[in-house]
């Protein structure tokens, strides 16, 4: 995805700009799905602002120390301080108090569009892992065949079109 998602002025206020955008992307995907059955917050997400604070979105049972800071459209919890052992930019499956969660370390305030694109895109891979069957079942390693590259390009275009579309009708034209 190319980071072309348009941010509204009100999205930069509140708990965290990335959290606000993830909530907006999830709401949009529920109103007009880009891919049947895929919604960014179907797996809880941890957003970590390195060394400062972390947020849990759509988590059913946050660990001690997290406090609710928003109740709608999804509950958002916040905790100040470090997150131990999050060594990579993202983690597909992180156990957060007994719940399989996606964890993401924010790359900087000037990269919010790229952060949003990365979370939505990588979360789609978790969806693929759970939902795709048969010939397109999730594999841990992939040989880059012409078909695999073409499918990756199609996936990228569909997700990018959904994030950058100005209206639901425009999204539908690109992905269906």
PDB file of C-alpha atoms in Angstrom:
ATOM      1  CA  UNK A   1       0.000   0.000   0.000  1.00  0.00           C
ATOM      2  CA  UNK A   2       1.290   3.438  -0.806  1.00  0.00           C
ATOM      3  CA  UNK A   3       0.127   5.574   2.138  1.00  0.00           C
ATOM      4  CA  UNK A   4      -2.393   7.537   0.075  1.00  0.00           C
ATOM      5  CA  UNK A   5      -5.121   7.261   2.728  1.00  0.00           C
ATOM      6  CA  UNK A   6      -6.649  10.679   3.409  1.00  0.00           C
ATOM      7  CA  UNK A   7      -6.760  11.795   7.044  1.00  0.00           C
ATOM      8  CA  UNK A   8      -9.586  13.953   8.353  1.00  0.00           C
ATOM      9  CA  UNK A   9      -8.821  16.807  10.724  1.00  0.00           C
ATOM     10  CA  UNK A  10     -10.716  15.138  13.577  1.00  0.00           C
ATOM     11  CA  UNK A  11      -8.636  11.956  13.181  1.00  0.00           C
ATOM     12  CA  UNK A  12      -5.565  13.669  14.626  1.00  0.00           C
ATOM     13  CA  UNK A  13      -7.248  14.319  17.970  1.00  0.00           C
ATOM     14  CA  UNK A  14      -7.937  11.885  20.797  1.00  0.00           C
ATOM     15  CA  UNK A  15      -5.984   8.872  22.005  1.00  0.00           C
ATOM     16  CA  UNK A  16      -3.577   8.384  19.093  1.00  0.00           C
ATOM     17  CA  UNK A  17      -3.746   9.269  15.390  1.00  0.00           C
ATOM     18  CA  UNK A  18      -2.997   5.675  14.346  1.00  0.00           C
ATOM     19  CA  UNK A  19      -5.589   4.277  16.765  1.00  0.00           C
ATOM     20  CA  UNK A  20      -8.215   6.674  15.359  1.00  0.00           C
ATOM     21  CA  UNK A  21      -7.369   5.612  11.813  1.00  0.00           C
ATOM     22  CA  UNK A  22      -7.511   1.889  12.659  1.00  0.00           C
ATOM     23  CA  UNK A  23     -10.955   2.367  14.213  1.00  0.00           C
ATOM     24  CA  UNK A  24     -12.055   4.252  11.098  1.00  0.00           C
ATOM     25  CA  UNK A  25     -10.630   1.545   8.767  1.00  0.00           C
ATOM     26  CA  UNK A  26     -12.425  -1.185  10.739  1.00  0.00           C
ATOM     27  CA  UNK A  27     -15.727   0.710  10.654  1.00  0.00           C
ATOM     28  CA  UNK A  28     -15.322   1.274   6.903  1.00  0.00           C
ATOM     29  CA  UNK A  29     -14.578  -2.406   6.263  1.00  0.00           C
ATOM     30  CA  UNK A  30     -17.718  -3.425   8.165  1.00  0.00           C
ATOM     31  CA  UNK A  31     -19.897  -0.984   6.218  1.00  0.00           C
ATOM     32  CA  UNK A  32     -18.432  -1.893   2.816  1.00  0.00           C
ATOM     33  CA  UNK A  33     -15.992  -4.831   2.966  1.00  0.00           C
ATOM     34  CA  UNK A  34     -12.969  -4.812   0.684  1.00  0.00           C
ATOM     35  CA  UNK A  35     -12.721  -8.603   1.150  1.00  0.00           C
ATOM     36  CA  UNK A  36     -15.601 -10.740   2.473  1.00  0.00           C
ATOM     37  CA  UNK A  37     -15.042 -11.606   6.120  1.00  0.00           C
ATOM     38  CA  UNK A  38     -11.926  -9.445   6.636  1.00  0.00           C
ATOM     39  CA  UNK A  39     -12.001  -6.666   9.207  1.00  0.00           C
ATOM     40  CA  UNK A  40      -8.839  -5.184  10.738  1.00  0.00           C
ATOM     41  CA  UNK A  41     -10.078  -5.522  14.332  1.00  0.00           C
ATOM     42  CA  UNK A  42     -11.246  -9.136  14.162  1.00  0.00           C
ATOM     43  CA  UNK A  43      -7.955  -9.845  15.933  1.00  0.00           C
ATOM     44  CA  UNK A  44      -7.107  -7.492  18.820  1.00  0.00           C
ATOM     45  CA  UNK A  45      -4.336  -5.034  17.955  1.00  0.00           C
ATOM     46  CA  UNK A  46      -1.625  -3.604  20.183  1.00  0.00           C
ATOM     47  CA  UNK A  47      -0.270  -0.253  18.990  1.00  0.00           C
ATOM     48  CA  UNK A  48       3.024   0.588  20.698  1.00  0.00           C
ATOM     49  CA  UNK A  49       4.506   4.064  20.670  1.00  0.00           C
ATOM     50  CA  UNK A  50       8.042   2.977  21.610  1.00  0.00           C
ATOM     51  CA  UNK A  51       9.039   3.955  25.113  1.00  0.00           C
ATOM     52  CA  UNK A  52       5.920   6.056  25.660  1.00  0.00           C
ATOM     53  CA  UNK A  53       2.689   4.054  25.762  1.00  0.00           C
ATOM     54  CA  UNK A  54       0.707   1.240  24.192  1.00  0.00           C
ATOM     55  CA  UNK A  55      -2.909   0.828  23.191  1.00  0.00           C
ATOM     56  CA  UNK A  56      -5.037  -2.304  22.942  1.00  0.00           C
ATOM     57  CA  UNK A  57      -7.906  -2.201  20.456  1.00  0.00           C
ATOM     58  CA  UNK A  58     -10.807  -4.671  20.595  1.00  0.00           C
ATOM     59  CA  UNK A  59      -9.119  -6.702  23.344  1.00  0.00           C
ATOM     60  CA  UNK A  60     -11.549  -8.717  25.486  1.00  0.00           C
ATOM     61  CA  UNK A  61      -9.363  -8.959  28.602  1.00  0.00           C
ATOM     62  CA  UNK A  62      -6.496  -6.460  28.856  1.00  0.00           C
ATOM     63  CA  UNK A  63      -3.658  -7.152  31.283  1.00  0.00           C
ATOM     64  CA  UNK A  64      -3.330  -5.230  34.557  1.00  0.00           C
ATOM     65  CA  UNK A  65      -2.227  -1.643  34.093  1.00  0.00           C
ATOM     66  CA  UNK A  66      -4.329  -0.921  31.004  1.00  0.00           C
ATOM     67  CA  UNK A  67      -7.191   1.526  31.456  1.00  0.00           C
ATOM     68  CA  UNK A  68     -10.129   2.127  29.131  1.00  0.00           C
ATOM     69  CA  UNK A  69      -9.775   5.468  27.352  1.00  0.00           C
ATOM     70  CA  UNK A  70     -12.498   5.025  24.731  1.00  0.00           C
ATOM     71  CA  UNK A  71     -15.593   2.830  24.649  1.00  0.00           C
ATOM     72  CA  UNK A  72     -16.982   3.306  21.140  1.00  0.00           C
ATOM     73  CA  UNK A  73     -16.919   2.161  18.384  1.00  0.00           C
ATOM     74  CA  UNK A  74     -14.486  -0.368  19.920  1.00  0.00           C
ATOM     75  CA  UNK A  75     -13.037  -0.311  23.412  1.00  0.00           C
ATOM     76  CA  UNK A  76      -9.524   1.124  23.482  1.00  0.00           C
ATOM     77  CA  UNK A  77      -7.205   0.577  26.439  1.00  0.00           C
ATOM     78  CA  UNK A  78      -4.008   2.513  27.177  1.00  0.00           C
ATOM     79  CA  UNK A  79      -0.951   1.868  29.327  1.00  0.00           C
ATOM     80  CA  UNK A  80       1.985   4.210  29.821  1.00  0.00           C
ATOM     81  CA  UNK A  81       5.552   2.917  29.549  1.00  0.00           C
ATOM     82  CA  UNK A  82       7.604   0.247  27.811  1.00  0.00           C
ATOM     83  CA  UNK A  83       6.382  -2.962  26.185  1.00  0.00           C
ATOM     84  CA  UNK A  84       8.953  -5.621  26.925  1.00  0.00           C
ATOM     85  CA  UNK A  85      10.336  -7.857  24.188  1.00  0.00           C
ATOM     86  CA  UNK A  86       8.594  -6.327  21.156  1.00  0.00           C
ATOM     87  CA  UNK A  87      11.728  -6.481  19.035  1.00  0.00           C
ATOM     88  CA  UNK A  88      10.215  -6.232  15.567  1.00  0.00           C
ATOM     89  CA  UNK A  89       8.054  -3.663  13.810  1.00  0.00           C
ATOM     90  CA  UNK A  90       5.115  -6.040  13.988  1.00  0.00           C
ATOM     91  CA  UNK A  91       4.222  -9.449  15.355  1.00  0.00           C
ATOM     92  CA  UNK A  92       1.412 -11.519  13.796  1.00  0.00           C
ATOM     93  CA  UNK A  93       0.626 -13.537  16.940  1.00  0.00           C
ATOM     94  CA  UNK A  94       1.474 -12.026  20.314  1.00  0.00           C
ATOM     95  CA  UNK A  95      -0.068 -13.464  23.448  1.00  0.00           C
ATOM     96  CA  UNK A  96      -1.537 -10.508  25.333  1.00  0.00           C
ATOM     97  CA  UNK A  97      -3.063 -11.808  28.544  1.00  0.00           C
ATOM     98  CA  UNK A  98      -4.115 -15.090  26.929  1.00  0.00           C
ATOM     99  CA  UNK A  99      -5.502 -13.523  23.743  1.00  0.00           C
ATOM    100  CA  UNK A 100      -3.886 -13.856  20.314  1.00  0.00           C
ATOM    101  CA  UNK A 101      -3.168 -10.272  19.253  1.00  0.00           C
ATOM    102  CA  UNK A 102      -1.406  -8.417  16.448  1.00  0.00           C
ATOM    103  CA  UNK A 103       1.295  -6.080  17.786  1.00  0.00           C
ATOM    104  CA  UNK A 104       2.696  -3.056  15.933  1.00  0.00           C
ATOM    105  CA  UNK A 105       5.434  -0.608  16.910  1.00  0.00           C
ATOM    106  CA  UNK A 106       4.673   2.866  15.514  1.00  0.00           C
ATOM    107  CA  UNK A 107       7.444   4.062  13.201  1.00  0.00           C
ATOM    108  CA  UNK A 108       7.057   7.785  13.868  1.00  0.00           C
ATOM    109  CA  UNK A 109       4.534  10.598  13.714  1.00  0.00           C
ATOM    110  CA  UNK A 110       5.592  11.513  10.182  1.00  0.00           C
ATOM    111  CA  UNK A 111       4.806   7.980   8.923  1.00  0.00           C
ATOM    112  CA  UNK A 112       1.215   7.591  10.060  1.00  0.00           C
ATOM    113  CA  UNK A 113      -0.141   6.706   6.603  1.00  0.00           C
ATOM    114  CA  UNK A 114       2.546   4.057   6.158  1.00  0.00           C
ATOM    115  CA  UNK A 115       1.860   2.711   9.667  1.00  0.00           C
ATOM    116  CA  UNK A 116      -1.860   2.390   8.884  1.00  0.00           C
ATOM    117  CA  UNK A 117      -1.197   0.728   5.539  1.00  0.00           C
ATOM    118  CA  UNK A 118       1.218  -1.734   7.139  1.00  0.00           C
ATOM    119  CA  UNK A 119      -1.157  -2.763   9.934  1.00  0.00           C
ATOM    120  CA  UNK A 120      -4.136  -3.245   7.597  1.00  0.00           C
ATOM    121  CA  UNK A 121      -2.011  -5.125   5.055  1.00  0.00           C
ATOM    122  CA  UNK A 122      -0.222  -7.396   7.542  1.00  0.00           C
ATOM    123  CA  UNK A 123      -3.449  -8.121   9.421  1.00  0.00           C
ATOM    124  CA  UNK A 124      -4.830  -9.374   6.115  1.00  0.00           C
ATOM    125  CA  UNK A 125      -2.106 -12.046   6.150  1.00  0.00           C
ATOM    126  CA  UNK A 126      -3.406 -13.284   9.509  1.00  0.00           C
ATOM    127  CA  UNK A 127      -6.882 -13.456   7.948  1.00  0.00           C
ATOM    128  CA  UNK A 128      -5.408 -15.451   5.027  1.00  0.00           C
ATOM    129  CA  UNK A 129      -3.716 -17.834   7.441  1.00  0.00           C
ATOM    130  CA  UNK A 130      -7.026 -18.565   9.190  1.00  0.00           C
ATOM    131  CA  UNK A 131      -9.497 -18.481   6.306  1.00  0.00           C
ATOM    132  CA  UNK A 132      -7.885 -19.558   3.029  1.00  0.00           C
ATOM    133  CA  UNK A 133      -8.041 -23.238   2.185  1.00  0.00           C
ATOM    134  CA  UNK A 134      -6.949 -25.537  -0.653  1.00  0.00           C
ATOM    135  CA  UNK A 135      -4.416 -24.293  -3.195  1.00  0.00           C
ATOM    136  CA  UNK A 136      -4.175 -20.889  -1.586  1.00  0.00           C
ATOM    137  CA  UNK A 137      -3.625 -22.125   1.966  1.00  0.00           C
ATOM    138  CA  UNK A 138      -1.130 -20.157   4.008  1.00  0.00           C
ATOM    139  CA  UNK A 139       2.442 -21.312   3.624  1.00  0.00           C
ATOM    140  CA  UNK A 140       5.333 -20.268   5.841  1.00  0.00           C
ATOM    141  CA  UNK A 141       7.640 -19.981   2.819  1.00  0.00           C
ATOM    142  CA  UNK A 142       6.718 -18.997  -0.706  1.00  0.00           C
ATOM    143  CA  UNK A 143       8.669 -19.411  -3.916  1.00  0.00           C
ATOM    144  CA  UNK A 144       8.072 -16.247  -5.957  1.00  0.00           C
ATOM    145  CA  UNK A 145       6.331 -17.721  -9.001  1.00  0.00           C
ATOM    146  CA  UNK A 146       4.654 -15.573 -11.632  1.00  0.00           C
ATOM    147  CA  UNK A 147       1.236 -16.524 -10.199  1.00  0.00           C
ATOM    148  CA  UNK A 148       2.285 -15.668  -6.632  1.00  0.00           C
ATOM    149  CA  UNK A 149       3.630 -12.275  -7.740  1.00  0.00           C
ATOM    150  CA  UNK A 150       0.460 -11.546  -9.722  1.00  0.00           C
ATOM    151  CA  UNK A 151      -1.718 -12.472  -6.710  1.00  0.00           C
ATOM    152  CA  UNK A 152       0.400 -10.253  -4.432  1.00  0.00           C
ATOM    153  CA  UNK A 153       0.031  -7.333  -6.848  1.00  0.00           C
ATOM    154  CA  UNK A 154      -3.746  -7.874  -7.012  1.00  0.00           C
ATOM    155  CA  UNK A 155      -3.984  -8.019  -3.207  1.00  0.00           C
ATOM    156  CA  UNK A 156      -1.947  -4.813  -2.893  1.00  0.00           C
ATOM    157  CA  UNK A 157      -4.143  -3.015  -5.433  1.00  0.00           C
ATOM    158  CA  UNK A 158      -7.395  -4.101  -3.742  1.00  0.00           C
ATOM    159  CA  UNK A 159      -6.288  -3.034  -0.271  1.00  0.00           C
ATOM    160  CA  UNK A 160      -4.786   0.222  -1.557  1.00  0.00           C
ATOM    161  CA  UNK A 161      -7.944   1.074  -3.487  1.00  0.00           C
ATOM    162  CA  UNK A 162     -10.089   0.518  -0.398  1.00  0.00           C
ATOM    163  CA  UNK A 163      -7.935   2.767   1.779  1.00  0.00           C
ATOM    164  CA  UNK A 164      -7.639   5.571  -0.769  1.00  0.00           C
ATOM    165  CA  UNK A 165     -11.204   5.599  -2.148  1.00  0.00           C
ATOM    166  CA  UNK A 166     -13.236   8.694  -1.417  1.00  0.00           C
ATOM    167  CA  UNK A 167     -16.611   6.903  -1.372  1.00  0.00           C
ATOM    168  CA  UNK A 168     -17.926   3.360  -0.794  1.00  0.00           C
ATOM    169  CA  UNK A 169     -19.073   3.126  -4.419  1.00  0.00           C
ATOM    170  CA  UNK A 170     -15.528   3.864  -5.597  1.00  0.00           C
ATOM    171  CA  UNK A 171     -14.129   1.120  -3.329  1.00  0.00           C
ATOM    172  CA  UNK A 172     -16.623  -1.363  -4.736  1.00  0.00           C
ATOM    173  CA  UNK A 173     -15.583  -0.562  -8.314  1.00  0.00           C
ATOM    174  CA  UNK A 174     -11.922  -1.339  -7.571  1.00  0.00           C
ATOM    175  CA  UNK A 175     -12.224  -4.558  -5.586  1.00  0.00           C
ATOM    176  CA  UNK A 176     -15.144  -6.489  -6.990  1.00  0.00           C
TER     177      UNK A 176
END
